[in-house]
């Protein structure tokens, strides 16, 4: 779980807090108003470099199995890298380093940052590495870049992430893998026949990847269901929040706020993808008809109030304020502070925002009222509502967080105002 604190540049001065649960989110701090806000508290620059977020791009986020289905993930990543260069006007040669996130890896391109960079035409002398930290991998890419710049190693970093759920690696069972490895070493036809004769039906059962914690063996959907039950978040409340997310995302799309979107021409087709395809404004009655997706028949998490399997890629450019001026770039935000937290992977897997938000605010000397824009990753509607209830609980603050009193909750008028992962989509390592 990570939390970002940013302060935007330009005519509008806005505090922005973006926070990810176990799953990931990126940050948006683009202003959609010309109103100059009142002066804000000064957040200290811990690096001495005034590190800035110049700009970011992303492919449209699509439901897996739709228009991206025949691609490979590095091709989506390539598109975001090239789109970022085009949008910012920065030559490839200026980029010192690339950090890219991915969660469920394509084994042929395990260091997908490097493969995507080469595919995009970056010099083979431009180093790149891949990070994996569940759904906050792209955030880890950004903060790794911040660290490299702060340490004085590099000046200009590209960070981002890609996830491709249309084609996931499915393995033979371990028994079959072991047999195939031994067969590869067999020296005579008789030895190979003996190995083939040892195959049993259970050897042929494949191993499917799951969005689950290895330590607990539990999927995030089950965790979300239990979390919602623990905080007494009803099915109706979850459906209402999901409807809010889709409605706000549709409004933001219609009003042209998603300026980070890169149109994508589907290879061997005349189709150009120009927008996200998971935003679907429904009705409370339609949402209420859906059956539980994980804990049946009494669970409250459904396909409608959970984020969906998504394909997509994103990229952003970060550098120092001085370097941005040298390159003639106008940054969108200062990257001021961040923090990562972790907690019990079984009972509190998705409670990261409740823990991280007060910590990053305290580090920066800010209060809830100082933040004008909030972005929380919406893995599940129940997860969001449970976190808000945890933040509004004196008992939770005292028992689990070591605080004297509750954190409080953000003003929902400032909270995920353009929708979120429930509606826009959630490619695990590219969100944002």
PDB file of C-alpha atoms in Angstrom, residues 36-160:
ATOM      1  CA  UNK A  36      -7.280  30.342  -7.395  1.00  0.00           C
ATOM      2  CA  UNK A  37      -7.470  28.634  -4.031  1.00  0.00           C
ATOM      3  CA  UNK A  38      -6.361  30.190  -0.774  1.00  0.00           C
ATOM      4  CA  UNK A  39      -2.692  29.822   0.202  1.00  0.00           C
ATOM      5  CA  UNK A  40      -1.733  26.364   1.406  1.00  0.00           C
ATOM      6  CA  UNK A  41       0.689  25.107   4.002  1.00  0.00           C
ATOM      7  CA  UNK A  42       4.211  24.648   2.691  1.00  0.00           C
ATOM      8  CA  UNK A  43       5.212  20.996   2.441  1.00  0.00           C
ATOM      9  CA  UNK A  44       8.969  20.531   2.969  1.00  0.00           C
ATOM     10  CA  UNK A  45      11.112  19.202   0.144  1.00  0.00           C
ATOM     11  CA  UNK A  46      13.044  16.324   1.699  1.00  0.00           C
ATOM     12  CA  UNK A  47      15.251  15.701  -1.324  1.00  0.00           C
ATOM     13  CA  UNK A  48      16.625  19.179  -1.943  1.00  0.00           C
ATOM     14  CA  UNK A  49      15.898  18.589  -5.638  1.00  0.00           C
ATOM     15  CA  UNK A  50      12.316  19.837  -6.084  1.00  0.00           C
ATOM     16  CA  UNK A  51      11.325  16.690  -7.971  1.00  0.00           C
ATOM     17  CA  UNK A  52       8.410  17.229 -10.319  1.00  0.00           C
ATOM     18  CA  UNK A  53       5.835  15.193 -12.204  1.00  0.00           C
ATOM     19  CA  UNK A  54       5.956  16.559 -15.745  1.00  0.00           C
ATOM     20  CA  UNK A  55       3.152  14.648 -17.431  1.00  0.00           C
ATOM     21  CA  UNK A  56       1.602  11.225 -17.817  1.00  0.00           C
ATOM     22  CA  UNK A  57      -0.227   9.160 -20.411  1.00  0.00           C
ATOM     23  CA  UNK A  58      -2.079   5.877 -20.590  1.00  0.00           C
ATOM     24  CA  UNK A  59      -3.712   3.648 -23.102  1.00  0.00           C
ATOM     25  CA  UNK A  60      -7.465   3.330 -22.840  1.00  0.00           C
ATOM     26  CA  UNK A  61      -8.201   0.744 -20.167  1.00  0.00           C
ATOM     27  CA  UNK A  62     -10.139  -2.161 -21.653  1.00  0.00           C
ATOM     28  CA  UNK A  63     -11.891  -5.185 -20.246  1.00  0.00           C
ATOM     29  CA  UNK A  64      -9.629  -8.177 -20.770  1.00  0.00           C
ATOM     30  CA  UNK A  65     -10.518 -10.259 -23.781  1.00  0.00           C
ATOM     31  CA  UNK A  66     -11.674  -7.291 -25.859  1.00  0.00           C
ATOM     32  CA  UNK A  67      -9.770  -5.165 -28.387  1.00  0.00           C
ATOM     33  CA  UNK A  68      -6.277  -5.763 -26.957  1.00  0.00           C
ATOM     34  CA  UNK A  69      -6.720  -9.536 -26.790  1.00  0.00           C
ATOM     35  CA  UNK A  70      -4.254 -10.435 -29.567  1.00  0.00           C
ATOM     36  CA  UNK A  71      -1.416  -8.207 -28.352  1.00  0.00           C
ATOM     37  CA  UNK A  72       1.487  -8.842 -26.002  1.00  0.00           C
ATOM     38  CA  UNK A  73       1.936  -6.650 -22.931  1.00  0.00           C
ATOM     39  CA  UNK A  74       5.192  -5.052 -24.077  1.00  0.00           C
ATOM     40  CA  UNK A  75       3.334  -3.719 -27.127  1.00  0.00           C
ATOM     41  CA  UNK A  76       0.926  -1.796 -24.906  1.00  0.00           C
ATOM     42  CA  UNK A  77       3.868  -0.581 -22.830  1.00  0.00           C
ATOM     43  CA  UNK A  78       5.659   0.537 -25.997  1.00  0.00           C
ATOM     44  CA  UNK A  79       2.634   2.594 -26.993  1.00  0.00           C
ATOM     45  CA  UNK A  80       2.556   4.412 -23.649  1.00  0.00           C
ATOM     46  CA  UNK A  81       6.301   5.123 -23.802  1.00  0.00           C
ATOM     47  CA  UNK A  82       6.080   6.563 -27.313  1.00  0.00           C
ATOM     48  CA  UNK A  83       2.949   8.510 -26.408  1.00  0.00           C
ATOM     49  CA  UNK A  84       4.697  10.069 -23.423  1.00  0.00           C
ATOM     50  CA  UNK A  85       7.623  11.207 -25.556  1.00  0.00           C
ATOM     51  CA  UNK A  86       5.277  12.696 -28.121  1.00  0.00           C
ATOM     52  CA  UNK A  87       3.181  14.507 -25.526  1.00  0.00           C
ATOM     53  CA  UNK A  88       6.138  15.990 -23.664  1.00  0.00           C
ATOM     54  CA  UNK A  89       8.405  16.526 -26.684  1.00  0.00           C
ATOM     55  CA  UNK A  90      11.314  14.967 -24.782  1.00  0.00           C
ATOM     56  CA  UNK A  91      13.819  13.130 -27.011  1.00  0.00           C
ATOM     57  CA  UNK A  92      14.566   9.496 -26.150  1.00  0.00           C
ATOM     58  CA  UNK A  93      18.191  10.389 -25.525  1.00  0.00           C
ATOM     59  CA  UNK A  94      17.262  12.654 -22.609  1.00  0.00           C
ATOM     60  CA  UNK A  95      15.709   9.801 -20.605  1.00  0.00           C
ATOM     61  CA  UNK A  96      18.286   8.401 -18.196  1.00  0.00           C
ATOM     62  CA  UNK A  97      16.379   5.410 -16.811  1.00  0.00           C
ATOM     63  CA  UNK A  98      13.072   3.551 -17.118  1.00  0.00           C
ATOM     64  CA  UNK A  99      11.215   1.815 -14.291  1.00  0.00           C
ATOM     65  CA  UNK A 100       8.137  -0.177 -15.204  1.00  0.00           C
ATOM     66  CA  UNK A 101       5.738  -2.252 -13.154  1.00  0.00           C
ATOM     67  CA  UNK A 102       3.935  -5.472 -13.943  1.00  0.00           C
ATOM     68  CA  UNK A 103       2.245  -8.079 -11.729  1.00  0.00           C
ATOM     69  CA  UNK A 104       1.312 -11.177 -13.709  1.00  0.00           C
ATOM     70  CA  UNK A 105       4.347 -11.434 -15.941  1.00  0.00           C
ATOM     71  CA  UNK A 106       4.645 -12.653 -19.479  1.00  0.00           C
ATOM     72  CA  UNK A 107       7.562 -15.065 -19.040  1.00  0.00           C
ATOM     73  CA  UNK A 108       9.057 -14.250 -22.443  1.00  0.00           C
ATOM     74  CA  UNK A 109       9.514 -10.607 -21.415  1.00  0.00           C
ATOM     75  CA  UNK A 110      10.275 -10.907 -17.716  1.00  0.00           C
ATOM     76  CA  UNK A 111      12.056  -7.531 -17.606  1.00  0.00           C
ATOM     77  CA  UNK A 112       9.272  -5.863 -19.519  1.00  0.00           C
ATOM     78  CA  UNK A 113      10.666  -2.376 -18.869  1.00  0.00           C
ATOM     79  CA  UNK A 114      13.729  -3.249 -20.927  1.00  0.00           C
ATOM     80  CA  UNK A 115      11.823  -5.039 -23.683  1.00  0.00           C
ATOM     81  CA  UNK A 116       9.266  -2.245 -24.019  1.00  0.00           C
ATOM     82  CA  UNK A 117      12.024   0.366 -24.124  1.00  0.00           C
ATOM     83  CA  UNK A 118      13.896  -1.441 -26.879  1.00  0.00           C
ATOM     84  CA  UNK A 119      10.643  -1.973 -28.774  1.00  0.00           C
ATOM     85  CA  UNK A 120       9.941   1.772 -28.486  1.00  0.00           C
ATOM     86  CA  UNK A 121      13.308   2.618 -29.984  1.00  0.00           C
ATOM     87  CA  UNK A 122      15.170   3.709 -26.865  1.00  0.00           C
ATOM     88  CA  UNK A 123      18.925   3.242 -26.995  1.00  0.00           C
ATOM     89  CA  UNK A 124      20.188  -0.132 -25.873  1.00  0.00           C
ATOM     90  CA  UNK A 125      22.321   1.912 -23.465  1.00  0.00           C
ATOM     91  CA  UNK A 126      19.251   3.180 -21.597  1.00  0.00           C
ATOM     92  CA  UNK A 127      18.937   0.961 -18.495  1.00  0.00           C
ATOM     93  CA  UNK A 128      15.536  -0.246 -17.373  1.00  0.00           C
ATOM     94  CA  UNK A 129      14.165  -2.532 -14.716  1.00  0.00           C
ATOM     95  CA  UNK A 130      10.800  -3.979 -13.735  1.00  0.00           C
ATOM     96  CA  UNK A 131       9.149  -3.817 -10.318  1.00  0.00           C
ATOM     97  CA  UNK A 132       6.408  -6.026  -8.913  1.00  0.00           C
ATOM     98  CA  UNK A 133       4.502  -4.943  -5.832  1.00  0.00           C
ATOM     99  CA  UNK A 134       0.983  -6.146  -6.475  1.00  0.00           C
ATOM    100  CA  UNK A 135      -1.334  -3.360  -7.528  1.00  0.00           C
ATOM    101  CA  UNK A 136       0.980  -0.532  -6.495  1.00  0.00           C
ATOM    102  CA  UNK A 137       3.745  -1.517  -8.894  1.00  0.00           C
ATOM    103  CA  UNK A 138       3.453   1.658 -10.973  1.00  0.00           C
ATOM    104  CA  UNK A 139       3.629   3.746  -7.795  1.00  0.00           C
ATOM    105  CA  UNK A 140       6.729   1.828  -6.812  1.00  0.00           C
ATOM    106  CA  UNK A 141       8.120   2.684 -10.237  1.00  0.00           C
ATOM    107  CA  UNK A 142       7.527   6.381  -9.616  1.00  0.00           C
ATOM    108  CA  UNK A 143       8.968   6.415  -6.112  1.00  0.00           C
ATOM    109  CA  UNK A 144      11.968   4.367  -7.236  1.00  0.00           C
ATOM    110  CA  UNK A 145      12.533   7.100  -9.789  1.00  0.00           C
ATOM    111  CA  UNK A 146      12.213   9.728  -7.075  1.00  0.00           C
ATOM    112  CA  UNK A 147      14.897   7.902  -5.093  1.00  0.00           C
ATOM    113  CA  UNK A 148      17.269   7.701  -8.068  1.00  0.00           C
ATOM    114  CA  UNK A 149      16.871  11.420  -8.722  1.00  0.00           C
ATOM    115  CA  UNK A 150      17.184  12.308  -5.035  1.00  0.00           C
ATOM    116  CA  UNK A 151      20.408  10.285  -4.822  1.00  0.00           C
ATOM    117  CA  UNK A 152      21.830  12.239  -7.735  1.00  0.00           C
ATOM    118  CA  UNK A 153      22.190   9.157  -9.926  1.00  0.00           C
ATOM    119  CA  UNK A 154      19.921  10.333 -12.763  1.00  0.00           C
ATOM    120  CA  UNK A 155      17.996  13.446 -13.773  1.00  0.00           C
ATOM    121  CA  UNK A 156      15.168  12.227 -16.009  1.00  0.00           C
ATOM    122  CA  UNK A 157      13.150   9.083 -15.261  1.00  0.00           C
ATOM    123  CA  UNK A 158      10.247   7.448 -17.056  1.00  0.00           C
ATOM    124  CA  UNK A 159       8.046   5.339 -14.786  1.00  0.00           C
ATOM    125  CA  UNK A 160       4.886   3.410 -15.460  1.00  0.00           C
TER     126      UNK A 160
END
